[in-house]
PDB file of C-alpha atoms in Angstrom:
ATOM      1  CA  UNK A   1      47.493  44.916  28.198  1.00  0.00           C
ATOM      2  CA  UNK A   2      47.490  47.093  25.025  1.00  0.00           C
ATOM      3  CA  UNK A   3      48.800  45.364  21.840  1.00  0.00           C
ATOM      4  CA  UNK A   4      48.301  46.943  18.774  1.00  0.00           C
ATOM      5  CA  UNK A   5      47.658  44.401  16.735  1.00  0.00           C
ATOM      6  CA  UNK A   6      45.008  43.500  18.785  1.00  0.00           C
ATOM      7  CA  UNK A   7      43.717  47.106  18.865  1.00  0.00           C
ATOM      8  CA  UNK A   8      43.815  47.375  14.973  1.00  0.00           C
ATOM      9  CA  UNK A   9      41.573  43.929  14.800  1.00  0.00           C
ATOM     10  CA  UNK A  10      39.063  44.779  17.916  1.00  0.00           C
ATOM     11  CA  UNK A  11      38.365  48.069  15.474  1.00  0.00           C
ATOM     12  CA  UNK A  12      37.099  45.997  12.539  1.00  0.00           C
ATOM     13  CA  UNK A  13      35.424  44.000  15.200  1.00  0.00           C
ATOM     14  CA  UNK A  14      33.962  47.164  16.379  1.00  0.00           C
ATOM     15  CA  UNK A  15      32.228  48.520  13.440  1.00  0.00           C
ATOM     16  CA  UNK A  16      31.331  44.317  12.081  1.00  0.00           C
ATOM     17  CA  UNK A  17      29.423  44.606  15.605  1.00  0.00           C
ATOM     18  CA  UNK A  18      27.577  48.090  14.253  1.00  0.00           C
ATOM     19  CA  UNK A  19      26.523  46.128  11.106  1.00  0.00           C
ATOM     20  CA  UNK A  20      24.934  43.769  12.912  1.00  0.00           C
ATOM     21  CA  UNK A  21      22.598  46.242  14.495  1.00  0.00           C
ATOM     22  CA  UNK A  22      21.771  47.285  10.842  1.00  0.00           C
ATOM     23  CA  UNK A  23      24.746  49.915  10.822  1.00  0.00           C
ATOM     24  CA  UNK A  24      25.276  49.439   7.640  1.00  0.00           C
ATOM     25  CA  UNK A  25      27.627  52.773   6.721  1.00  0.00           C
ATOM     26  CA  UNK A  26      28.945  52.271   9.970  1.00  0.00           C
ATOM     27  CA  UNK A  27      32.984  53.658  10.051  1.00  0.00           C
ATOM     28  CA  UNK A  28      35.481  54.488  12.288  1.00  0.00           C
ATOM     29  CA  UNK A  29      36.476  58.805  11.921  1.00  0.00           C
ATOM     30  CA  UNK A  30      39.465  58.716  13.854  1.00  0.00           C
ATOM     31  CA  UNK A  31      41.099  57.136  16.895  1.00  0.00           C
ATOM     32  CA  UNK A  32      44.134  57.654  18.958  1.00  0.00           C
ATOM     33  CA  UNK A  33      45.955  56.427  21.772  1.00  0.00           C
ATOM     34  CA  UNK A  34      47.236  58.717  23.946  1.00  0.00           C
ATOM     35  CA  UNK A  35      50.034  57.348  26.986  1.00  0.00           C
ATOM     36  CA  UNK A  36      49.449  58.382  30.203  1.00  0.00           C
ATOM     37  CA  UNK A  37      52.524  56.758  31.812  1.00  0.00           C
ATOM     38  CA  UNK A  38      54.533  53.618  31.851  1.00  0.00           C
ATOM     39  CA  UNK A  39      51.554  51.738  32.082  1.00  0.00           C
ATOM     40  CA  UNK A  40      48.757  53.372  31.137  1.00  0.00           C
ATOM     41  CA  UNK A  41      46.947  54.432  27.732  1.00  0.00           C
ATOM     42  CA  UNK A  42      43.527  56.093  26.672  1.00  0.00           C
ATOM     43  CA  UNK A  43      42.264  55.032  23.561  1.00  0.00           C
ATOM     44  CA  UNK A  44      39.570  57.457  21.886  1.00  0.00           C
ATOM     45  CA  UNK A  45      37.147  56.743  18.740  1.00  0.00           C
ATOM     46  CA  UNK A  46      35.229  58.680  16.935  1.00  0.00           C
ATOM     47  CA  UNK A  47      32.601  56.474  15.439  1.00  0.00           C
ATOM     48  CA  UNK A  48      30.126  57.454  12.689  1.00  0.00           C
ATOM     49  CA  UNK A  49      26.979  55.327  12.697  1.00  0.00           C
ATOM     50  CA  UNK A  50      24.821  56.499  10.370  1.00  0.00           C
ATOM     51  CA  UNK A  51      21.205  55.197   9.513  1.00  0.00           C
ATOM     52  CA  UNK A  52      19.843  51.950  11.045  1.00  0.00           C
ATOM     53  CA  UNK A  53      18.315  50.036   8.156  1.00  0.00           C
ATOM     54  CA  UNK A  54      15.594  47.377   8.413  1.00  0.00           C
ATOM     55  CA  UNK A  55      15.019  45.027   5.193  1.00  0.00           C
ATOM     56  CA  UNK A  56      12.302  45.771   3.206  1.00  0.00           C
ATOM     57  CA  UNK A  57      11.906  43.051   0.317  1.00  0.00           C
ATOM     58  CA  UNK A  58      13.834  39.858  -0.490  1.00  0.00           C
ATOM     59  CA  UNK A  59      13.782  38.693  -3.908  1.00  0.00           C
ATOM     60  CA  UNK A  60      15.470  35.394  -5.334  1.00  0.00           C
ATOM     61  CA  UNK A  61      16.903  34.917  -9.262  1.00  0.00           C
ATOM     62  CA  UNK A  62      18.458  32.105 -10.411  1.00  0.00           C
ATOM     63  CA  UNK A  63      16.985  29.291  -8.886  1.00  0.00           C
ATOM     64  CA  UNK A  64      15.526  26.547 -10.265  1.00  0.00           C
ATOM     65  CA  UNK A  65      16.532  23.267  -7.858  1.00  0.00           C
ATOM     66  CA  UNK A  66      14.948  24.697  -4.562  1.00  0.00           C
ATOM     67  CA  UNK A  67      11.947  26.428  -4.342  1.00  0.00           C
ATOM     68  CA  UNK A  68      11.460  30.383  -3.255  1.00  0.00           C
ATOM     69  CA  UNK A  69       9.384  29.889  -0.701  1.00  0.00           C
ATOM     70  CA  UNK A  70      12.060  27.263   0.445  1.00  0.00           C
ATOM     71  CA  UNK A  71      15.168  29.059   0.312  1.00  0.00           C
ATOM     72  CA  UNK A  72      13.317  31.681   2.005  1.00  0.00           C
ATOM     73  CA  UNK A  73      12.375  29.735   4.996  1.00  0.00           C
ATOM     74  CA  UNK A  74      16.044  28.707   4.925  1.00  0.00           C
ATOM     75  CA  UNK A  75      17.185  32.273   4.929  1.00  0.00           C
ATOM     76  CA  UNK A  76      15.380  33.490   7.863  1.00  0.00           C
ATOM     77  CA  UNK A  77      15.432  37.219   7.113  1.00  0.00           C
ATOM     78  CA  UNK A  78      12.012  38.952   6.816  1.00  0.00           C
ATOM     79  CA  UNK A  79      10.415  42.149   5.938  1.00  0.00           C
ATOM     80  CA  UNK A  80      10.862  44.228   8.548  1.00  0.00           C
ATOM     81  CA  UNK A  81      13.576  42.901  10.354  1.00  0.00           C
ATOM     82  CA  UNK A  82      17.366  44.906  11.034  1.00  0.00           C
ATOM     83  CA  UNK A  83      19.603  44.592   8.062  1.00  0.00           C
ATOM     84  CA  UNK A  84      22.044  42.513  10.411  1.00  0.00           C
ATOM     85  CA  UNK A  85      25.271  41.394   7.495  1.00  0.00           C
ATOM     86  CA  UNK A  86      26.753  39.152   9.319  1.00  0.00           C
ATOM     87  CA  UNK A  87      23.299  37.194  10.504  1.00  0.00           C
ATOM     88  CA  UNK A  88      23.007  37.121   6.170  1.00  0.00           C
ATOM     89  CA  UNK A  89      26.169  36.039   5.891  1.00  0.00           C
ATOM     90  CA  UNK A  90      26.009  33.156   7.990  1.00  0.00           C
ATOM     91  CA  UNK A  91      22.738  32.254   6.890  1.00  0.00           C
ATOM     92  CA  UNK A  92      24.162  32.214   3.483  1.00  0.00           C
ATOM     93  CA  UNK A  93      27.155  30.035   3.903  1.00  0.00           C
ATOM     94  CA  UNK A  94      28.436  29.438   7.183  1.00  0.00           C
ATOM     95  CA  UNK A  95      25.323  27.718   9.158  1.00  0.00           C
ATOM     96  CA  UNK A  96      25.372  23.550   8.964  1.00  0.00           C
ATOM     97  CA  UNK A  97      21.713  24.819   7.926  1.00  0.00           C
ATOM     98  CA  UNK A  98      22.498  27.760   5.325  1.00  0.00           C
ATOM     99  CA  UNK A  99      21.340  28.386   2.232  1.00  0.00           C
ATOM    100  CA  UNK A 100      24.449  27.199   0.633  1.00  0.00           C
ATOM    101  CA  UNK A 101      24.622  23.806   2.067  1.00  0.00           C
ATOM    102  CA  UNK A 102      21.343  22.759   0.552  1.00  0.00           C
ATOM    103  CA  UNK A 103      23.019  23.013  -2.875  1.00  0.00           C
ATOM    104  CA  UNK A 104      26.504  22.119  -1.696  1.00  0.00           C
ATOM    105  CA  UNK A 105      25.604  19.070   0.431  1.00  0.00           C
ATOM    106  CA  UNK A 106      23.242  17.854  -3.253  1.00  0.00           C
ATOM    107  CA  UNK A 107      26.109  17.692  -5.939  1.00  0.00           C
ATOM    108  CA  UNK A 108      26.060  21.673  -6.772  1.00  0.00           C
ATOM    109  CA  UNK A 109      29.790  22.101  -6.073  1.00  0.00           C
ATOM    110  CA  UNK A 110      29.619  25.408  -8.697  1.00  0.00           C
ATOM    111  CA  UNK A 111      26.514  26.565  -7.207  1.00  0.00           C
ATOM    112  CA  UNK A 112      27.397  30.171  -5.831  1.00  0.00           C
ATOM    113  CA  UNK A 113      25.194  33.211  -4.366  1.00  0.00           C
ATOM    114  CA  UNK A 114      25.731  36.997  -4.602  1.00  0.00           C
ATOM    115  CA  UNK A 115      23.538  39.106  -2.723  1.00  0.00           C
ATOM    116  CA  UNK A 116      22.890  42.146  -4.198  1.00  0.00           C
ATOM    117  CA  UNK A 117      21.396  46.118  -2.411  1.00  0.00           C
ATOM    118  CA  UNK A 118      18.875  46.631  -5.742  1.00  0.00           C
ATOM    119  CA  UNK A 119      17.335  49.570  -4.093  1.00  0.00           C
ATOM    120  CA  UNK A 120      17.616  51.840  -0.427  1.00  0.00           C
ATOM    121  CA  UNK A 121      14.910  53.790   0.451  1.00  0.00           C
ATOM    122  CA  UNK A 122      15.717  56.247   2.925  1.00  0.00           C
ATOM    123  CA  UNK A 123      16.222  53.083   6.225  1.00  0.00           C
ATOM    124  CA  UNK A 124      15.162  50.446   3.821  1.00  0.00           C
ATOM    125  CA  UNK A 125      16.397  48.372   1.603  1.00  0.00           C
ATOM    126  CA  UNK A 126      15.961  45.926  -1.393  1.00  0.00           C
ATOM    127  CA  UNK A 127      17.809  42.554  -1.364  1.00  0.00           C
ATOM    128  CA  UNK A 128      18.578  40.268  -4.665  1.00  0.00           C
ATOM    129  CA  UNK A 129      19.505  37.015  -4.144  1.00  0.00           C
ATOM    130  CA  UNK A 130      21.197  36.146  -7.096  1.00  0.00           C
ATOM    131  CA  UNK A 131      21.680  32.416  -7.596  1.00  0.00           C
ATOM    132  CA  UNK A 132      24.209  30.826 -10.575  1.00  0.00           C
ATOM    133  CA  UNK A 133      23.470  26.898  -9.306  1.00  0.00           C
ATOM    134  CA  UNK A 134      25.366  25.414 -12.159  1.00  0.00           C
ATOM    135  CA  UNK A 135      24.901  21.326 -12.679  1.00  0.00           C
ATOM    136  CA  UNK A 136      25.525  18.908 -10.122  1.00  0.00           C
ATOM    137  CA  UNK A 137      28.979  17.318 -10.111  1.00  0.00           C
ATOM    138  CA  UNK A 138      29.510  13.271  -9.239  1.00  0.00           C
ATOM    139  CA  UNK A 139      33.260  12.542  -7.428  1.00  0.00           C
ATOM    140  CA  UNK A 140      35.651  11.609  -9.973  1.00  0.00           C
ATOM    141  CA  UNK A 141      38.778  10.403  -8.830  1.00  0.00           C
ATOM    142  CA  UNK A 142      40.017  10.464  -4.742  1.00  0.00           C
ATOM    143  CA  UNK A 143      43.415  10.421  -4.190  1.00  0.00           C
ATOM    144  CA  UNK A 144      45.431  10.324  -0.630  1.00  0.00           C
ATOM    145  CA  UNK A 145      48.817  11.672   0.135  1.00  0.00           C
ATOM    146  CA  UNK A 146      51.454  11.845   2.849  1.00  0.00           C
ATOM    147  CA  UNK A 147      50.282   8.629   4.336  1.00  0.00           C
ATOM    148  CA  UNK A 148      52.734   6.475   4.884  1.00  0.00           C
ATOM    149  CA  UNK A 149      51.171   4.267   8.365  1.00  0.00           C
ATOM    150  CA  UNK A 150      48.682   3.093   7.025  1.00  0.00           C
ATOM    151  CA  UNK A 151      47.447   0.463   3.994  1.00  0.00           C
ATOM    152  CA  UNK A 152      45.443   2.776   1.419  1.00  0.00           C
ATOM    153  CA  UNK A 153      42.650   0.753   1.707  1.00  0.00           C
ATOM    154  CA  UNK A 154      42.171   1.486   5.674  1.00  0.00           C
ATOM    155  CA  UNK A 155      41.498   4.908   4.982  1.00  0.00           C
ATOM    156  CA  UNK A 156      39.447   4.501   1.914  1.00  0.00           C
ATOM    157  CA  UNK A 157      36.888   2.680   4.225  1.00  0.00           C
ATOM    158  CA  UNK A 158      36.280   5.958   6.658  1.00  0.00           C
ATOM    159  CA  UNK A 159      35.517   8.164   3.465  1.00  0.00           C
ATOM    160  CA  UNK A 160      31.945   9.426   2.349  1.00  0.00           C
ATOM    161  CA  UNK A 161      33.505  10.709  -0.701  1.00  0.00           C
ATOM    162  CA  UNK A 162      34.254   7.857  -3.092  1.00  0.00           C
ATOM    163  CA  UNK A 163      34.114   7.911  -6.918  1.00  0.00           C
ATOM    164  CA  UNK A 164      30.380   7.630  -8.543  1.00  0.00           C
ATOM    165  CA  UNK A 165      29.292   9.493  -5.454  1.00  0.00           C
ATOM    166  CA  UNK A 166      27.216  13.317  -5.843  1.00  0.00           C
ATOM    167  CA  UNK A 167      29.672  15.607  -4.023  1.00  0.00           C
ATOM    168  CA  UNK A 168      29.097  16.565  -0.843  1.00  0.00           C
ATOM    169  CA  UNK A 169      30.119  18.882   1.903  1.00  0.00           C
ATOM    170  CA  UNK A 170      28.729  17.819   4.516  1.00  0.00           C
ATOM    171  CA  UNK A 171      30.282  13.779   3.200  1.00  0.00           C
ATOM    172  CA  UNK A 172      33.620  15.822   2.853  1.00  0.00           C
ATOM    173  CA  UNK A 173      33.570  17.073   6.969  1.00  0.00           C
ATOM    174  CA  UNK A 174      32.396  13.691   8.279  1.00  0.00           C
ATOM    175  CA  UNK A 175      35.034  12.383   6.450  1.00  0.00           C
ATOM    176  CA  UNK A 176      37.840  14.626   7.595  1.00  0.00           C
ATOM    177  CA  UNK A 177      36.259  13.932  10.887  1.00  0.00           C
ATOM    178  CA  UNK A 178      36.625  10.209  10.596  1.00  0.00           C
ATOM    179  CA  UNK A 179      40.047  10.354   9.979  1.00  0.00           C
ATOM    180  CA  UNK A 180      41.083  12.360  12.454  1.00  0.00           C
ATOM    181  CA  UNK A 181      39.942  10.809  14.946  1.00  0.00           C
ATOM    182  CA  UNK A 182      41.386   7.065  13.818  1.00  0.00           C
ATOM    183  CA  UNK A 183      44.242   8.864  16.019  1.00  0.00           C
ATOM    184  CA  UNK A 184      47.453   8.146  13.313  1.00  0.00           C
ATOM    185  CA  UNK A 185      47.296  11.219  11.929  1.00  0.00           C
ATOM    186  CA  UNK A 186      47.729  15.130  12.850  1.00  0.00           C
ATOM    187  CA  UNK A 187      43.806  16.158  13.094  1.00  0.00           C
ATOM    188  CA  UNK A 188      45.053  19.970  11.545  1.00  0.00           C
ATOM    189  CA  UNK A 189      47.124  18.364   8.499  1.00  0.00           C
ATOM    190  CA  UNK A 190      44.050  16.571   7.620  1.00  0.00           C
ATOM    191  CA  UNK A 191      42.742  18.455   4.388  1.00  0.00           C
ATOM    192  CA  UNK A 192      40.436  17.603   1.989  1.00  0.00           C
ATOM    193  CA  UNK A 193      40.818  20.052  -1.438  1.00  0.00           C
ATOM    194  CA  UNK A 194      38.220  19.354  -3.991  1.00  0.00           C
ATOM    195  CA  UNK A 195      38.874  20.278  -7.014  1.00  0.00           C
ATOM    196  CA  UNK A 196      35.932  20.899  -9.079  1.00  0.00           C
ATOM    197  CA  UNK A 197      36.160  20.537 -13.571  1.00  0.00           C
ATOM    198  CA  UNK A 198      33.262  22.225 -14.693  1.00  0.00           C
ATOM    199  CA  UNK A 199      33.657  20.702 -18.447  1.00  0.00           C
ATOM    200  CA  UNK A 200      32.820  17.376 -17.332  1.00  0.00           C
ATOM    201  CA  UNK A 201      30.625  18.031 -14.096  1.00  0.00           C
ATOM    202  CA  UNK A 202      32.887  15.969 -12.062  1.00  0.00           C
ATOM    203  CA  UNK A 203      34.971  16.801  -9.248  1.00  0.00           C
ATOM    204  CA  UNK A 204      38.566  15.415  -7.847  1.00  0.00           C
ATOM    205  CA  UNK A 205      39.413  15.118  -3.873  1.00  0.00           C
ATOM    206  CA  UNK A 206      42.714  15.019  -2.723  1.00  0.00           C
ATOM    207  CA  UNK A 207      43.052  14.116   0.545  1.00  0.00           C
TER     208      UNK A 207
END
């Protein structure tokens, strides 16, 4: 069945999947749909590819907690290999295992990454890894709201994220986890929201 919405998403999906193959200036031209009868369409794109690019050096700034060589391995991109985005992106911050994890999972809640193209050379390019990691930040206060089955104290046992404590991310999930699956509460309305003060180094969770 054609639905447009659907059509205008599956495009980005289209050219997000031309990235990945190191597509980089990858765009849709034009497209149309064009009804045949009651129940038919053709849909036609014109896609523009462009260059394939392959990475040619990795460079990190910034970092002083984990080592080059370490965030490196972490990364998994090499010289050589297809500029795939969205393999960097999820290496970066979406992987249990990505780059960002290391620092968010060790107190770094203002730790933050911005890759940067320094240089493209005809299919090859540059990447800067530049790094602001920021100081480490210990739980300050955790407060819960909209509970009103439980004694406070019940749910203050399943958390990973009490005061004194470095922040964590990974404490944060296994947390949300936890109570969720006590089975008195709606596992989608459970939501942690940290919210980090940078003047003090401490960060607030509301629950």
């Amino acid at each position: 069945k054609f639905l447009a919405d659907k059509y205008e998403e599956d495009k980005g999906l289209l050219v997000e999947k031309l990235n990945s193959w190191g597509y980089r200036d990858a765009r849709i031209i034009s497209d149309s749909v064009q009804s045949i009868d009651d129940k038919h369409v053709n849909v036609y794109l014109d896609v523009y590819e462009g260059t394939k690019y392959y990475v040619r050096n990795i460079t990190w700034v910034g970092n002083t907690v984990y080592s080059t060589d370490y965030l490196s391995a972490l990364l998994g991109m090499h010289k050589g290999d297809v500029y795939n985005q969205k393999y960097l992106s999820k290496r970066l911050t979406e992987d249990d295992d990505a780059v960002g994890n290391a620092y968010w999972n060790n107190g770094y809640i203002f730790y933050n990454l911005e890759p940067a193209e320094v240089n493209v050379v005809g299919d090859s390019i540059d990447l800067e890894m530049r790094i602001f990691e920021g100081q480490q930040a210990r739980i300050s206060r955790v407060r819960i709201n909209g509970n009103d089955r439980l004694y406070e104290n019940v749910i203050r046992r399943e958390l990973r994220t009490k005061p004194g404590d470095l922040f964590s991310r990974e404490a944060l999930q296994r947390s949300a986890r936890e109570i969720a699956s006590m089975g008195h509460f709606d596992p989608e309305s459970v939501n942690p929201v940290p919210h980090p003060n940078y003047e003090n180094g401490t960060v607030d969770i509301d629950w």
